[in-house]
Amino acid sequence: AEEKALVKIYALNIPGFHQTDHKGIYDLKIEESLVRSGYAQLIVFPPERADLAFKDCHSCCYSPANNQTEFYDFEDLVVASDPMGSAKAYIFTAEGMPALKSIADLSGKKVGIRQGMHYGKRLTMSAIDFHRVTTIEMNIKKLTAGRIDAFIAYAPDV
């Protein structure tokens, strides 16, 4: 009998998509197609920990991700599958405040981002005053309390 290879899938904890209880929409798709059949093990970690686990593994998967060099520096050959969905980054400001639409608009502002998330090299290499938190909800609270001027998050995550 042919033995199945158990592949570890390291997923970023994104409420609604990948969750530690494996009830996110991406979790359910992976559970149905790979985990139940014994081909894979789904492991959901905070973004930075998932990133480190994937980099330390020789034959694993990472979700969600892409192979765009603006966002990732995968050292070895990485194969990208068809996406389960798509996401776009947006800048959020408090109600009544002017909209910010570009990286240049963030200059001189306190900007919330989620620790370990990939926002692209142009953004992370800029001289913006980043304030890192572990959840989108924390950024919303900091924004409404006036502790940051804006935060960046992906939709549909946010």
Coordinates of C-alpha atoms in Angstrom, one line a residue:
A1 CA 0.0 0.0 0.0
E2 CA 1.2 3.5 -0.8
E3 CA 2.0 5.6 2.2
K4 CA 0.7 9.2 2.4
A5 CA 3.1 12.0 3.2
L6 CA 1.8 14.2 6.0
V7 CA 2.5 17.8 5.1
K8 CA 2.4 20.5 7.8
I9 CA 0.4 23.5 6.8
Y10 CA 1.4 26.6 8.8
A11 CA -1.4 29.1 8.8
L12 CA -1.6 32.7 10.1
N13 CA -4.2 33.2 12.8
I14 CA -6.7 35.5 11.0
P15 CA -10.1 35.4 12.6
G16 CA -12.8 34.1 10.2
F17 CA -10.2 32.6 7.9
H18 CA -7.6 30.6 9.8
Q19 CA -8.4 30.1 13.5
T20 CA -6.9 28.1 16.3
D21 CA -10.3 26.2 16.6
H22 CA -10.0 25.3 12.9
K23 CA -13.4 26.8 12.2
G24 CA -12.3 29.6 9.8
I25 CA -13.4 29.4 6.1
Y26 CA -9.9 28.5 4.9
D27 CA -9.6 25.9 7.8
L28 CA -12.8 24.2 6.7
K29 CA -11.6 23.9 3.1
I30 CA -8.2 22.5 4.1
E31 CA -9.8 20.1 6.7
E32 CA -12.2 18.8 4.1
S33 CA -9.7 18.4 1.3
L34 CA -6.4 17.4 3.0
V35 CA -6.6 16.9 6.8
R36 CA -9.5 14.3 6.9
S37 CA -7.8 12.3 4.1
G38 CA -4.6 12.1 6.2
Y39 CA -2.4 14.2 3.8
A40 CA -1.9 17.2 5.9
Q41 CA -1.8 18.6 9.4
L42 CA -3.1 22.2 9.9
I43 CA -1.3 24.3 12.5
V44 CA -2.6 27.8 13.2
F45 CA -0.1 30.2 14.8
P46 CA 0.2 34.0 15.2
P47 CA 1.7 35.4 12.0
E48 CA 5.3 35.8 13.2
R49 CA 5.4 32.3 14.7
A50 CA 3.8 30.7 11.5
D51 CA 6.4 32.5 9.4
L52 CA 9.3 31.2 11.6
A53 CA 7.9 27.7 11.6
F54 CA 7.6 27.7 7.8
K55 CA 11.1 29.0 7.3
D56 CA 12.4 26.1 9.5
C57 CA 10.6 23.4 7.6
H58 CA 11.8 21.8 4.4
S59 CA 8.5 20.5 3.0
C60 CA 5.6 22.5 4.4
C61 CA 2.9 24.9 3.3
Y62 CA 2.2 28.4 4.4
S63 CA -1.2 30.0 4.3
P64 CA -2.2 32.6 3.2
A65 CA 0.8 33.7 1.2
N66 CA 1.9 34.4 -2.4
N67 CA 5.2 34.3 -4.2
Q68 CA 5.5 38.0 -4.9
T69 CA 8.9 39.2 -3.9
E70 CA 7.5 42.5 -2.7
F71 CA 6.0 40.6 0.2
Y72 CA 8.1 37.5 0.8
D73 CA 11.7 36.4 0.4
F74 CA 11.4 32.6 0.1
E75 CA 14.9 31.3 -0.2
D76 CA 14.1 28.0 -1.8
L77 CA 11.8 27.1 -4.7
V78 CA 8.3 27.7 -3.5
V79 CA 5.2 26.6 -5.5
A80 CA 2.1 28.7 -5.2
S81 CA -1.2 27.0 -5.6
D82 CA -4.4 28.7 -6.8
P83 CA -5.6 31.2 -4.2
M84 CA -8.6 30.4 -1.9
G85 CA -9.3 34.1 -1.9
S86 CA -7.7 37.5 -2.2
A87 CA -7.0 40.4 0.1
K88 CA -6.1 44.0 -0.3
A89 CA -4.5 46.3 2.3
Y90 CA -6.3 49.4 3.4
I91 CA -5.5 52.4 5.6
F92 CA -8.1 53.0 8.3
T93 CA -8.5 56.3 10.1
A94 CA -10.9 57.4 12.9
E95 CA -14.4 58.6 12.0
G96 CA -14.3 62.2 10.9
M97 CA -10.6 62.2 10.0
P98 CA -9.4 62.6 6.5
A99 CA -8.8 59.5 4.4
L100 CA -5.2 58.4 3.9
K101 CA -4.6 56.7 0.5
S102 CA -0.9 56.2 0.1
I103 CA 2.3 55.4 1.9
A104 CA 3.3 59.1 1.6
D105 CA 0.2 60.1 3.4
L106 CA 1.4 58.1 6.5
S107 CA 4.5 60.2 6.9
G108 CA 4.7 61.7 10.4
K109 CA 1.7 59.6 11.6
K110 CA 1.6 56.9 14.2
V111 CA 0.4 53.8 12.3
G112 CA -0.8 50.5 13.7
I113 CA 0.1 47.3 12.1
R114 CA -0.3 43.7 13.1
Q115 CA 2.9 42.0 14.4
G116 CA 4.3 39.5 11.9
M117 CA 1.9 40.3 9.0
H118 CA 3.5 41.0 5.6
Y119 CA 2.7 44.5 4.2
G120 CA 5.2 44.7 1.5
K121 CA 8.8 46.0 1.5
R122 CA 8.0 49.5 0.3
L123 CA 5.8 50.0 3.4
T124 CA 8.0 48.2 6.0
M125 CA 11.2 49.8 4.7
S126 CA 9.7 53.3 5.0
A127 CA 10.4 55.7 7.9
I128 CA 6.8 55.4 9.3
D129 CA 6.3 55.3 13.0
F130 CA 4.8 51.8 13.3
H131 CA 3.0 50.6 16.4
R132 CA 2.7 46.8 16.4
V133 CA -0.1 44.9 18.0
T134 CA -1.3 41.3 17.9
T135 CA -4.9 41.8 16.7
I136 CA -6.9 44.0 14.4
E137 CA -9.2 44.7 17.4
M138 CA -6.3 46.2 19.3
N139 CA -5.6 48.6 16.5
I140 CA -9.3 49.6 16.4
K141 CA -9.2 50.4 20.1
K142 CA -6.0 52.3 19.8
L143 CA -7.4 54.3 16.9
T144 CA -10.6 55.2 18.7
A145 CA -8.6 56.2 21.8
G146 CA -6.4 58.5 19.8
R147 CA -3.2 56.5 20.5
I148 CA -2.6 56.0 16.7
D149 CA -3.5 58.1 13.7
A150 CA -4.3 55.2 11.4
F151 CA -3.9 51.5 11.0
I152 CA -3.3 49.2 8.1
A153 CA -5.3 46.0 7.7
Y154 CA -6.3 43.6 5.0
A155 CA -9.8 43.3 3.7
P156 CA -11.7 41.0 4.0
D157 CA -9.8 40.2 7.3
V158 CA -10.8 43.5 8.9

